[in-house]
CSV table of C-alpha atoms in Angstrom, one decimal:
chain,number,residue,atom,x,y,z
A,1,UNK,CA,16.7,-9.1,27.5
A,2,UNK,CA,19.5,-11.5,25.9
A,3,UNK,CA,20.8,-12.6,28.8
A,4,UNK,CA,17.3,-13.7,30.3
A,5,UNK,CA,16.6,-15.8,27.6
A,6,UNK,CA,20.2,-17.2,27.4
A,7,UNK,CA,20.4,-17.9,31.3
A,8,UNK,CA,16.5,-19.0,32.1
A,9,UNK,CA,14.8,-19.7,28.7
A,10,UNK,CA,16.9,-21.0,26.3
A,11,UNK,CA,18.4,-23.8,28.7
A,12,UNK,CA,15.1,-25.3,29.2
A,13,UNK,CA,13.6,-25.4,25.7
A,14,UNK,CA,13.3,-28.6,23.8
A,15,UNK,CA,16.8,-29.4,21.4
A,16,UNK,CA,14.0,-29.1,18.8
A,17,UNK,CA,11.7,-25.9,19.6
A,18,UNK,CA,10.4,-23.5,17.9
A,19,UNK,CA,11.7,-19.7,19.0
A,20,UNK,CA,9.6,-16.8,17.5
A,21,UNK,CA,11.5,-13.7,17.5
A,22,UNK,CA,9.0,-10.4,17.1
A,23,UNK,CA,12.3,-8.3,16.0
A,24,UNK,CA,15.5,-9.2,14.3
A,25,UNK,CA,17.5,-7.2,16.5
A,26,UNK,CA,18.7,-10.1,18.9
A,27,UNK,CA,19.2,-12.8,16.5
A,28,UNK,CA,20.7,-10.2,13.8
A,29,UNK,CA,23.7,-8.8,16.3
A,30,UNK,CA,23.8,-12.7,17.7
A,31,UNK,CA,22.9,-12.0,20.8
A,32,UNK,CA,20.8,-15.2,22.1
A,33,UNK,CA,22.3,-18.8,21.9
A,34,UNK,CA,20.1,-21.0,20.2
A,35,UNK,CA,20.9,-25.4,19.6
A,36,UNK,CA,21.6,-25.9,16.6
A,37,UNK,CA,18.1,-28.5,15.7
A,38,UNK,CA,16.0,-25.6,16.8
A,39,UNK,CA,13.7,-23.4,14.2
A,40,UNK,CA,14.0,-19.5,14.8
A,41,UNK,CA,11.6,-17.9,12.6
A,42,UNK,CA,11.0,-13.9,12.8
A,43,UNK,CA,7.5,-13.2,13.0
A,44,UNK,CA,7.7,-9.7,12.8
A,45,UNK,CA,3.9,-7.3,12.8
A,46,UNK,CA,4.8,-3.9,11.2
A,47,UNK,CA,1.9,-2.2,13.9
A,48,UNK,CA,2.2,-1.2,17.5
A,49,UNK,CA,1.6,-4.1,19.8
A,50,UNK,CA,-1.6,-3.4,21.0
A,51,UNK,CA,-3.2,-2.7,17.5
A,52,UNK,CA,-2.1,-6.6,16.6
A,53,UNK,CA,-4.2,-7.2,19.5
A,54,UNK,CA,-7.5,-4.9,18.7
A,55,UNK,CA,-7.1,-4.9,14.7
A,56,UNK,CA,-7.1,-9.0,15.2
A,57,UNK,CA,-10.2,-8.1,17.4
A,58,UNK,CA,-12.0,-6.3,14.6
A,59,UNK,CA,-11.0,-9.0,11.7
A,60,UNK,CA,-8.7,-6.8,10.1
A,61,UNK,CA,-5.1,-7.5,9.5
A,62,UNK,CA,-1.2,-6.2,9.1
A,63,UNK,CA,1.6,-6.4,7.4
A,64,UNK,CA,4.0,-8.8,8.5
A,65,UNK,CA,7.3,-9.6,7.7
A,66,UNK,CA,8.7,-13.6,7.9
A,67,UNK,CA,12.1,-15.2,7.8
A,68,UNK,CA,13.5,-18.7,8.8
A,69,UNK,CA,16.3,-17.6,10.6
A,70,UNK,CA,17.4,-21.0,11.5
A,71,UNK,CA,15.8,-24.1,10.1
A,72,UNK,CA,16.4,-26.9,12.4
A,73,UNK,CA,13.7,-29.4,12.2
A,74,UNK,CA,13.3,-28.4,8.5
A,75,UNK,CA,9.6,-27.0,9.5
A,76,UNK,CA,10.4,-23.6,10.2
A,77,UNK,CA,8.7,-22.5,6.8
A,78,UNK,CA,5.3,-23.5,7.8
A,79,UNK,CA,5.4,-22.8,11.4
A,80,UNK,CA,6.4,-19.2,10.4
A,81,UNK,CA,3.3,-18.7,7.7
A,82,UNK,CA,0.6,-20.6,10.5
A,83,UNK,CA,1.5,-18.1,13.2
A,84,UNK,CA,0.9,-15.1,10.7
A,85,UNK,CA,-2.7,-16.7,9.8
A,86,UNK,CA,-3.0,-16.9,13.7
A,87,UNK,CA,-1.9,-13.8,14.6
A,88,UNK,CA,-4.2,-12.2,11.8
A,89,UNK,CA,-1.1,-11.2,9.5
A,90,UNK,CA,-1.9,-12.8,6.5
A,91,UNK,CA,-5.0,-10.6,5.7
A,92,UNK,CA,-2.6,-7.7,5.0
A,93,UNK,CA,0.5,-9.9,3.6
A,94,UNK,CA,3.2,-11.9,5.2
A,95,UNK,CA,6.3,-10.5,3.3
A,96,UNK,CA,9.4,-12.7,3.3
A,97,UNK,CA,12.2,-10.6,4.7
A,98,UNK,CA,15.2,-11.3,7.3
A,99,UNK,CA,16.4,-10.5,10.4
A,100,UNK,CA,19.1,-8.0,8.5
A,101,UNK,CA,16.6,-6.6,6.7
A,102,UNK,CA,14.0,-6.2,9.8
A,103,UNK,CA,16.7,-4.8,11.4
A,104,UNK,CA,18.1,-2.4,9.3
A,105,UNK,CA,14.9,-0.8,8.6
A,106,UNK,CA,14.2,-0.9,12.3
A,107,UNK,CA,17.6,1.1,13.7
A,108,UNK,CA,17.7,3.3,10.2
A,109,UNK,CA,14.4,4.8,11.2
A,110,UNK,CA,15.0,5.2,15.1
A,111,UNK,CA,17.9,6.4,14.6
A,112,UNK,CA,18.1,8.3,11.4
A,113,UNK,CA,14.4,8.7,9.7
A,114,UNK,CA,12.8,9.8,13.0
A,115,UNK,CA,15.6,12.1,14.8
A,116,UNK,CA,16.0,14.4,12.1
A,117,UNK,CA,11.5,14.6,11.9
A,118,UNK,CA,11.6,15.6,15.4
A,119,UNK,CA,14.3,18.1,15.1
A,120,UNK,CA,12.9,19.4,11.8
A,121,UNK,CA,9.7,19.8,14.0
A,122,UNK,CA,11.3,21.4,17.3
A,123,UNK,CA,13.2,23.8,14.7
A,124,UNK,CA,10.5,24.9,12.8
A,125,UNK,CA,8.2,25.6,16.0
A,126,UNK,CA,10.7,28.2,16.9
A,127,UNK,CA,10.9,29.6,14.0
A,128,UNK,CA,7.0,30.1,14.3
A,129,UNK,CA,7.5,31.0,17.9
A,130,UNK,CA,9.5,34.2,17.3
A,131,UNK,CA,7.4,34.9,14.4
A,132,UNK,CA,4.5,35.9,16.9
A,133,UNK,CA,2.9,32.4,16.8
A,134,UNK,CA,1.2,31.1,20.0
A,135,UNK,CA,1.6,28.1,21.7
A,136,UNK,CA,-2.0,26.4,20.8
A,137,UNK,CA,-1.8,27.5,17.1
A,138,UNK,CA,1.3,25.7,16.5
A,139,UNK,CA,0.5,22.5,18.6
A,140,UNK,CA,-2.4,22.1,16.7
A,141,UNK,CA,-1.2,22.9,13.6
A,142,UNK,CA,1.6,21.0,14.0
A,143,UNK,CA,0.6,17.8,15.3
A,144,UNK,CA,-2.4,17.9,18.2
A,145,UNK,CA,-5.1,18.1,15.4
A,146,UNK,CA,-4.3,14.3,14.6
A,147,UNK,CA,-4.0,15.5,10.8
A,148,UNK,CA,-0.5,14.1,10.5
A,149,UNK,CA,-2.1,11.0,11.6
A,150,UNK,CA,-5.0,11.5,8.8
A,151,UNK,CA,-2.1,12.4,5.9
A,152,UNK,CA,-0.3,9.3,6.8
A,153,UNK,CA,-3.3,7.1,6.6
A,154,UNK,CA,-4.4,8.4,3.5
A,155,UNK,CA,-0.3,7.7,2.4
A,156,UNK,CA,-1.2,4.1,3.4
A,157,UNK,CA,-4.2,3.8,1.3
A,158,UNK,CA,-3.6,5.3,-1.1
A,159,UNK,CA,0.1,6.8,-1.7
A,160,UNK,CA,2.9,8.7,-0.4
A,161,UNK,CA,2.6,10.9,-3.3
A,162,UNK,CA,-0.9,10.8,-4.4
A,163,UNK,CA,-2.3,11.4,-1.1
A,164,UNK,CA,-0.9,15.1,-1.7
A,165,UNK,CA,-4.0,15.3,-4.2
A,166,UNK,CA,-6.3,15.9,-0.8
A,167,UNK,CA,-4.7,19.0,0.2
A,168,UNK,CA,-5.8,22.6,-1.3
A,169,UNK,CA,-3.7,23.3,-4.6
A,170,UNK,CA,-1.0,25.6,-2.2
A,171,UNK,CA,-0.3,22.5,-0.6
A,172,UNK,CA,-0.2,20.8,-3.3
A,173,UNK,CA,2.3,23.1,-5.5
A,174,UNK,CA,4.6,24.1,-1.7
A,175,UNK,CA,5.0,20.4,-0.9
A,176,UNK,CA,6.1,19.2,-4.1
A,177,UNK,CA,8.2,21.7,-5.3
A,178,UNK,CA,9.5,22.4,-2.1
A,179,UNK,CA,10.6,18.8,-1.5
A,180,UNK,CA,11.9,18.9,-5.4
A,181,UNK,CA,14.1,22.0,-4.7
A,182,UNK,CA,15.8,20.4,-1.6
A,183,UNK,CA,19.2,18.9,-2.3
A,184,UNK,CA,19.1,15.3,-0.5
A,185,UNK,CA,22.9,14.7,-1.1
A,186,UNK,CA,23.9,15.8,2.9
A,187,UNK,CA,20.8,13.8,4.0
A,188,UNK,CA,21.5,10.8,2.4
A,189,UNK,CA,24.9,10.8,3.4
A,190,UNK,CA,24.0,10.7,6.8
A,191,UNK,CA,21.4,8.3,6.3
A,192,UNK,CA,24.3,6.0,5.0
A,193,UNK,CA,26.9,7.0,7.8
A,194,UNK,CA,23.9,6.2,10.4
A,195,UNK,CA,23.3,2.3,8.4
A,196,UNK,CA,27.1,1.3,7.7
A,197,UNK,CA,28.9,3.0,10.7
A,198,UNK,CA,26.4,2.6,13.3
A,199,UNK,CA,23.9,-0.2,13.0
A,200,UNK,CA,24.6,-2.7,10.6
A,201,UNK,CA,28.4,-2.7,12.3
A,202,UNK,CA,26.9,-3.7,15.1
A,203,UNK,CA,28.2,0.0,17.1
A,204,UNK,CA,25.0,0.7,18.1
A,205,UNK,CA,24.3,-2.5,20.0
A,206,UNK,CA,27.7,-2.7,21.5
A,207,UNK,CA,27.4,0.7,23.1
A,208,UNK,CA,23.2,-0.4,23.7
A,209,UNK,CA,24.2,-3.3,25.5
A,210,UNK,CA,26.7,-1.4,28.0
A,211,UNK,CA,23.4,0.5,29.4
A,212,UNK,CA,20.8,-1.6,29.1
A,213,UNK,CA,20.6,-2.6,32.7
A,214,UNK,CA,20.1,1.2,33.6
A,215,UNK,CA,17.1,1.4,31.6
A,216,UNK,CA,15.4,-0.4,34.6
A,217,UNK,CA,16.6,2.1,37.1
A,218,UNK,CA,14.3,4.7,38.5
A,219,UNK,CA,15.0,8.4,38.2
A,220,UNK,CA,18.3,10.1,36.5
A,221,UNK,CA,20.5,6.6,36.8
A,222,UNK,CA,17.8,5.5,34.0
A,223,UNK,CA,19.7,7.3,30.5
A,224,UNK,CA,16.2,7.1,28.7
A,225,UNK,CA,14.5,9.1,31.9
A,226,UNK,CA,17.6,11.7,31.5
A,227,UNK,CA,16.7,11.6,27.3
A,228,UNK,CA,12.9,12.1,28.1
A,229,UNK,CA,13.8,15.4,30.2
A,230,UNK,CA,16.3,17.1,28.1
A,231,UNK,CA,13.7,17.0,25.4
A,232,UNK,CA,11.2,18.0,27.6
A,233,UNK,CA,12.8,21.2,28.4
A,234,UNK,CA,12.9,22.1,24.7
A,235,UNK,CA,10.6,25.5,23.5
A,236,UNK,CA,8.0,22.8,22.0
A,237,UNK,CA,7.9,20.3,25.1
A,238,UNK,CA,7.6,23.0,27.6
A,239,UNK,CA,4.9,24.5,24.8
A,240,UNK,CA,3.0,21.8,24.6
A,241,UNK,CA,3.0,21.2,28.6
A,242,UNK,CA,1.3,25.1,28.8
A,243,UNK,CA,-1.3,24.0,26.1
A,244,UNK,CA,-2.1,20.6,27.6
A,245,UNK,CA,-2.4,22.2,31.0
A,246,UNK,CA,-4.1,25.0,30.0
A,247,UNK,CA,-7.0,22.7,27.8
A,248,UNK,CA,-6.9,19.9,30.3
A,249,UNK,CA,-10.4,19.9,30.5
A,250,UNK,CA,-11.1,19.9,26.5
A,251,UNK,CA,-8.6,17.3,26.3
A,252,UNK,CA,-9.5,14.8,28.5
Protein backbone atom coordinates (compact mmCIF):
# COMPACT_ATOMS: atom_id res chain seq x y z
CA UNK A 1 0.00 0.00 0.00
CA UNK A 2 0.87 3.91 -0.64
CA UNK A 3 0.90 4.76 2.61
CA UNK A 4 3.45 1.91 3.81
CA UNK A 5 5.88 2.93 1.47
CA UNK A 6 5.43 6.67 2.07
CA UNK A 7 5.49 6.28 6.08
CA UNK A 8 8.20 3.20 6.47
CA UNK A 9 9.98 2.78 3.09
CA UNK A 10 10.34 5.75 1.29
CA UNK A 11 11.86 7.75 4.41
CA UNK A 12 14.72 5.44 4.69
CA UNK A 13 15.84 5.04 1.09
CA UNK A 14 18.99 6.68 -0.13
CA UNK A 15 18.31 10.55 -1.72
CA UNK A 16 19.68 8.60 -4.72
CA UNK A 17 17.81 4.98 -4.97
CA UNK A 18 16.58 3.23 -7.30
CA UNK A 19 12.57 2.35 -6.84
CA UNK A 20 11.12 -0.41 -9.16
CA UNK A 21 7.55 -0.12 -9.54
CA UNK A 22 5.91 -3.69 -10.92
CA UNK A 23 2.60 -1.51 -11.95
CA UNK A 24 2.05 2.05 -12.91
CA UNK A 25 -0.90 2.32 -10.91
CA UNK A 26 0.81 4.17 -7.76
CA UNK A 27 3.17 6.35 -9.52
CA UNK A 28 0.48 7.10 -12.40
CA UNK A 29 -2.49 8.52 -9.84
CA UNK A 30 0.78 9.99 -7.62
CA UNK A 31 0.27 8.16 -4.90
CA UNK A 32 3.91 7.50 -3.35
CA UNK A 33 6.34 10.51 -2.60
CA UNK A 34 9.52 9.92 -4.14
CA UNK A 35 13.03 12.70 -3.68
CA UNK A 36 13.45 14.23 -6.34
CA UNK A 37 17.53 12.59 -7.23
CA UNK A 38 15.81 9.21 -7.10
CA UNK A 39 15.33 6.87 -10.37
CA UNK A 40 11.67 5.20 -10.52
CA UNK A 41 11.70 2.92 -13.41
CA UNK A 42 8.51 0.62 -14.12
CA UNK A 43 9.51 -2.79 -14.59
CA UNK A 44 6.41 -4.10 -15.46
CA UNK A 45 6.10 -8.52 -16.49
CA UNK A 46 2.94 -8.87 -18.63
CA UNK A 47 2.50 -12.71 -16.74
CA UNK A 48 1.10 -13.76 -13.43
CA UNK A 49 3.68 -13.51 -10.71
CA UNK A 50 4.44 -16.88 -10.16
CA UNK A 51 4.96 -17.80 -13.92
CA UNK A 52 7.98 -14.85 -13.91
CA UNK A 53 9.16 -17.08 -11.24
CA UNK A 54 8.82 -20.73 -13.02
CA UNK A 55 9.08 -19.50 -16.78
CA UNK A 56 12.56 -17.84 -15.49
CA UNK A 57 13.09 -21.41 -14.06
CA UNK A 58 12.60 -23.09 -17.38
CA UNK A 59 14.85 -20.34 -19.45
CA UNK A 60 12.00 -18.96 -21.13
CA UNK A 61 10.97 -15.46 -21.05
CA UNK A 62 7.94 -12.56 -21.09
CA UNK A 63 7.03 -9.60 -22.21
CA UNK A 64 7.87 -6.78 -20.32
CA UNK A 65 7.02 -3.40 -20.41
CA UNK A 66 9.80 -0.40 -19.25
CA UNK A 67 9.63 3.25 -18.52
CA UNK A 68 11.83 5.79 -16.57
CA UNK A 69 9.39 7.35 -14.61
CA UNK A 70 11.74 9.64 -12.94
CA UNK A 71 15.37 9.91 -13.91
CA UNK A 72 17.29 11.18 -11.05
CA UNK A 73 20.76 9.98 -11.07
CA UNK A 74 20.42 10.06 -14.93
CA UNK A 75 20.91 5.95 -14.89
CA UNK A 76 17.42 5.03 -14.76
CA UNK A 77 17.70 3.84 -18.53
CA UNK A 78 20.14 1.10 -17.84
CA UNK A 79 19.06 0.01 -14.51
CA UNK A 80 15.54 -0.46 -16.04
CA UNK A 81 16.84 -2.73 -19.26
CA UNK A 82 19.51 -4.84 -16.57
CA UNK A 83 16.63 -5.89 -14.29
CA UNK A 84 14.58 -7.06 -17.43
CA UNK A 85 17.74 -9.34 -18.50
CA UNK A 86 17.71 -10.37 -14.68
CA UNK A 87 14.37 -11.04 -14.37
CA UNK A 88 14.37 -13.10 -17.73
CA UNK A 89 12.22 -10.36 -19.63
CA UNK A 90 14.36 -9.58 -22.39
CA UNK A 91 13.95 -13.08 -24.05
CA UNK A 92 10.37 -12.19 -24.93
CA UNK A 93 11.00 -8.18 -25.44
CA UNK A 94 11.25 -5.30 -23.04
CA UNK A 95 8.78 -2.84 -24.72
CA UNK A 96 9.20 0.89 -23.79
CA UNK A 97 5.83 2.04 -22.43
CA UNK A 98 4.77 4.28 -19.28
CA UNK A 99 3.14 4.24 -16.25
CA UNK A 100 -0.08 5.91 -18.20
CA UNK A 101 0.06 3.59 -20.64
CA UNK A 102 0.63 0.38 -18.11
CA UNK A 103 -2.09 1.81 -16.42
CA UNK A 104 -4.57 2.40 -18.70
CA UNK A 105 -4.39 -0.93 -20.23
CA UNK A 106 -4.33 -2.36 -16.70
CA UNK A 107 -7.82 -0.58 -15.25
CA UNK A 108 -9.44 -0.65 -19.02
CA UNK A 109 -9.32 -4.44 -18.93
CA UNK A 110 -10.33 -4.97 -15.16
CA UNK A 111 -12.74 -2.89 -15.38
CA UNK A 112 -14.11 -2.84 -18.81
CA UNK A 113 -12.56 -5.81 -21.14
CA UNK A 114 -13.12 -8.49 -18.41
CA UNK A 115 -16.61 -7.45 -16.74
CA UNK A 116 -18.56 -7.56 -19.77
CA UNK A 117 -16.56 -11.50 -20.64
CA UNK A 118 -17.84 -12.63 -17.48
CA UNK A 119 -21.21 -11.39 -17.84
CA UNK A 120 -21.33 -12.40 -21.54
CA UNK A 121 -20.45 -15.90 -19.93
CA UNK A 122 -22.89 -15.98 -16.83
CA UNK A 123 -25.66 -14.75 -19.49
CA UNK A 124 -25.11 -17.15 -21.96
CA UNK A 125 -25.02 -20.18 -19.43
CA UNK A 126 -28.56 -19.44 -18.66
CA UNK A 127 -29.50 -19.21 -21.70
CA UNK A 128 -28.16 -22.88 -22.18
CA UNK A 129 -29.50 -23.63 -18.77
CA UNK A 130 -33.20 -23.17 -19.64
CA UNK A 131 -32.49 -24.72 -22.95
CA UNK A 132 -32.25 -28.17 -21.18
CA UNK A 133 -28.43 -28.00 -20.79
CA UNK A 134 -26.83 -29.64 -17.75
CA UNK A 135 -24.65 -28.34 -15.40
CA UNK A 136 -21.30 -30.48 -16.44
CA UNK A 137 -21.95 -29.99 -20.21
CA UNK A 138 -21.78 -26.30 -19.98
CA UNK A 139 -18.89 -26.09 -17.40
CA UNK A 140 -16.86 -27.98 -19.62
CA UNK A 141 -17.84 -26.56 -22.63
CA UNK A 142 -17.63 -23.42 -21.38
CA UNK A 143 -14.44 -23.14 -19.62
CA UNK A 144 -13.43 -26.44 -17.33
CA UNK A 145 -12.04 -28.20 -20.49
CA UNK A 146 -9.05 -25.63 -20.36
CA UNK A 147 -9.82 -25.03 -24.22
CA UNK A 148 -10.21 -21.39 -23.75
CA UNK A 149 -6.81 -21.56 -22.26
CA UNK A 150 -5.56 -23.70 -25.51
CA UNK A 151 -7.46 -20.93 -28.11
CA UNK A 152 -5.69 -18.11 -26.28
CA UNK A 153 -2.32 -19.71 -26.52
CA UNK A 154 -2.63 -20.56 -29.96
CA UNK A 155 -3.83 -16.39 -30.27
CA UNK A 156 -0.39 -15.81 -28.67
CA UNK A 157 1.51 -17.82 -31.06
CA UNK A 158 0.24 -17.38 -33.65
CA UNK A 159 -2.81 -14.72 -33.99
CA UNK A 160 -5.92 -13.47 -32.66
CA UNK A 161 -7.43 -14.01 -35.98
CA UNK A 162 -5.49 -16.73 -37.55
CA UNK A 163 -5.72 -19.06 -34.64
CA UNK A 164 -9.59 -19.30 -35.79
CA UNK A 165 -7.96 -21.55 -38.68
CA UNK A 166 -7.71 -24.58 -35.88
CA UNK A 167 -11.37 -24.83 -35.28
CA UNK A 168 -13.81 -26.96 -37.64
CA UNK A 169 -15.05 -24.76 -40.71
CA UNK A 170 -18.61 -23.99 -38.42
CA UNK A 171 -16.46 -22.33 -36.13
CA UNK A 172 -14.70 -20.91 -38.35
CA UNK A 173 -17.61 -19.25 -40.60
CA UNK A 174 -20.08 -18.63 -36.76
CA UNK A 175 -17.07 -16.78 -35.16
CA UNK A 176 -16.22 -14.50 -37.91
CA UNK A 177 -19.26 -13.60 -39.28
CA UNK A 178 -20.85 -13.55 -36.04
CA UNK A 179 -18.31 -11.10 -34.64
CA UNK A 180 -18.62 -9.07 -38.16
CA UNK A 181 -22.45 -8.77 -37.77
CA UNK A 182 -22.21 -7.23 -34.27
CA UNK A 183 -22.48 -3.50 -34.05
CA UNK A 184 -19.43 -2.39 -31.59
CA UNK A 185 -20.69 1.25 -31.51
CA UNK A 186 -22.53 0.72 -27.71
CA UNK A 187 -19.38 -1.28 -26.75
CA UNK A 188 -17.00 1.03 -27.59
CA UNK A 189 -18.72 3.69 -26.13
CA UNK A 190 -18.57 2.16 -22.91
CA UNK A 191 -15.13 1.14 -23.27
CA UNK A 192 -14.38 5.02 -23.67
CA UNK A 193 -16.80 6.17 -20.71
CA UNK A 194 -14.98 3.34 -18.51
CA UNK A 195 -11.09 4.95 -19.75
CA UNK A 196 -11.92 8.86 -19.63
CA UNK A 197 -14.63 9.02 -16.81
CA UNK A 198 -13.33 6.47 -14.55
CA UNK A 199 -9.65 5.57 -14.74
CA UNK A 200 -7.63 7.89 -16.46
CA UNK A 201 -9.57 10.75 -14.22
CA UNK A 202 -8.32 9.22 -11.48
CA UNK A 203 -12.39 8.26 -10.09
CA UNK A 204 -11.53 4.93 -9.83
CA UNK A 205 -8.58 5.35 -7.40
CA UNK A 206 -10.21 8.10 -5.40
CA UNK A 207 -13.22 5.90 -4.60
CA UNK A 208 -10.32 2.57 -4.43
CA UNK A 209 -8.49 4.31 -1.90
CA UNK A 210 -11.53 5.08 0.49
CA UNK A 211 -11.77 1.05 0.95
CA UNK A 212 -8.68 -0.18 0.69
CA UNK A 213 -8.10 -0.70 4.38
CA UNK A 214 -11.24 -3.04 4.39
CA UNK A 215 -9.81 -5.27 1.92
CA UNK A 216 -7.77 -6.68 4.93
CA UNK A 217 -10.72 -7.31 7.08
CA UNK A 218 -12.14 -10.72 7.47
CA UNK A 219 -15.64 -11.72 6.60
CA UNK A 220 -18.44 -9.25 5.14
CA UNK A 221 -16.54 -5.91 6.42
CA UNK A 222 -14.00 -7.05 3.54
CA UNK A 223 -16.07 -5.45 0.05
CA UNK A 224 -14.04 -7.89 -2.14
CA UNK A 225 -15.33 -11.02 0.32
CA UNK A 226 -19.01 -9.45 -0.21
CA UNK A 227 -18.01 -9.20 -4.33
CA UNK A 228 -16.80 -12.87 -4.21
CA UNK A 229 -20.28 -14.11 -2.75
CA UNK A 230 -22.75 -12.18 -4.75
CA UNK A 231 -21.14 -13.79 -7.77
CA UNK A 232 -20.99 -16.87 -6.14
CA UNK A 233 -24.62 -17.14 -5.78
CA UNK A 234 -25.09 -16.56 -9.55
CA UNK A 235 -26.88 -19.79 -11.80
CA UNK A 236 -23.07 -20.49 -13.07
CA UNK A 237 -21.16 -20.18 -9.63
CA UNK A 238 -23.69 -22.22 -7.72
CA UNK A 239 -23.39 -24.58 -11.17
CA UNK A 240 -20.11 -24.97 -11.15
CA UNK A 241 -19.99 -25.63 -7.13
CA UNK A 242 -22.55 -28.89 -7.94
CA UNK A 243 -20.15 -30.01 -10.72
CA UNK A 244 -16.92 -29.50 -8.74
CA UNK A 245 -18.56 -31.34 -5.81
CA UNK A 246 -20.06 -33.82 -7.63
CA UNK A 247 -16.43 -34.74 -9.68
CA UNK A 248 -14.26 -34.02 -6.75
CA UNK A 249 -12.59 -37.07 -7.09
CA UNK A 250 -11.89 -36.71 -11.01
CA UNK A 251 -10.84 -33.35 -10.32
CA UNK A 252 -8.41 -33.52 -7.78
Amino acid sequence: QPRIFNEQVGPNLKSTASIVIASGYNAFFGLLKFGPGQDVVMVAPRMIGSSVRSLYQRGKGFPCFVSVEQNGTGHGLPIAIALCRAIGATKAGAIASSAREETALDLLAEQALWPNIIMLFREAFSVLKEAGCSDEALCYEMWMSKEPAEIFERAAEEGFIEQLKHHSTVSQFGQLSGALALDGTSARAHFKEILHNQVLNGKFCREFSKIEEDLEKDGPENPLNELYRRSGETELGQAEKRVRARLADLLN
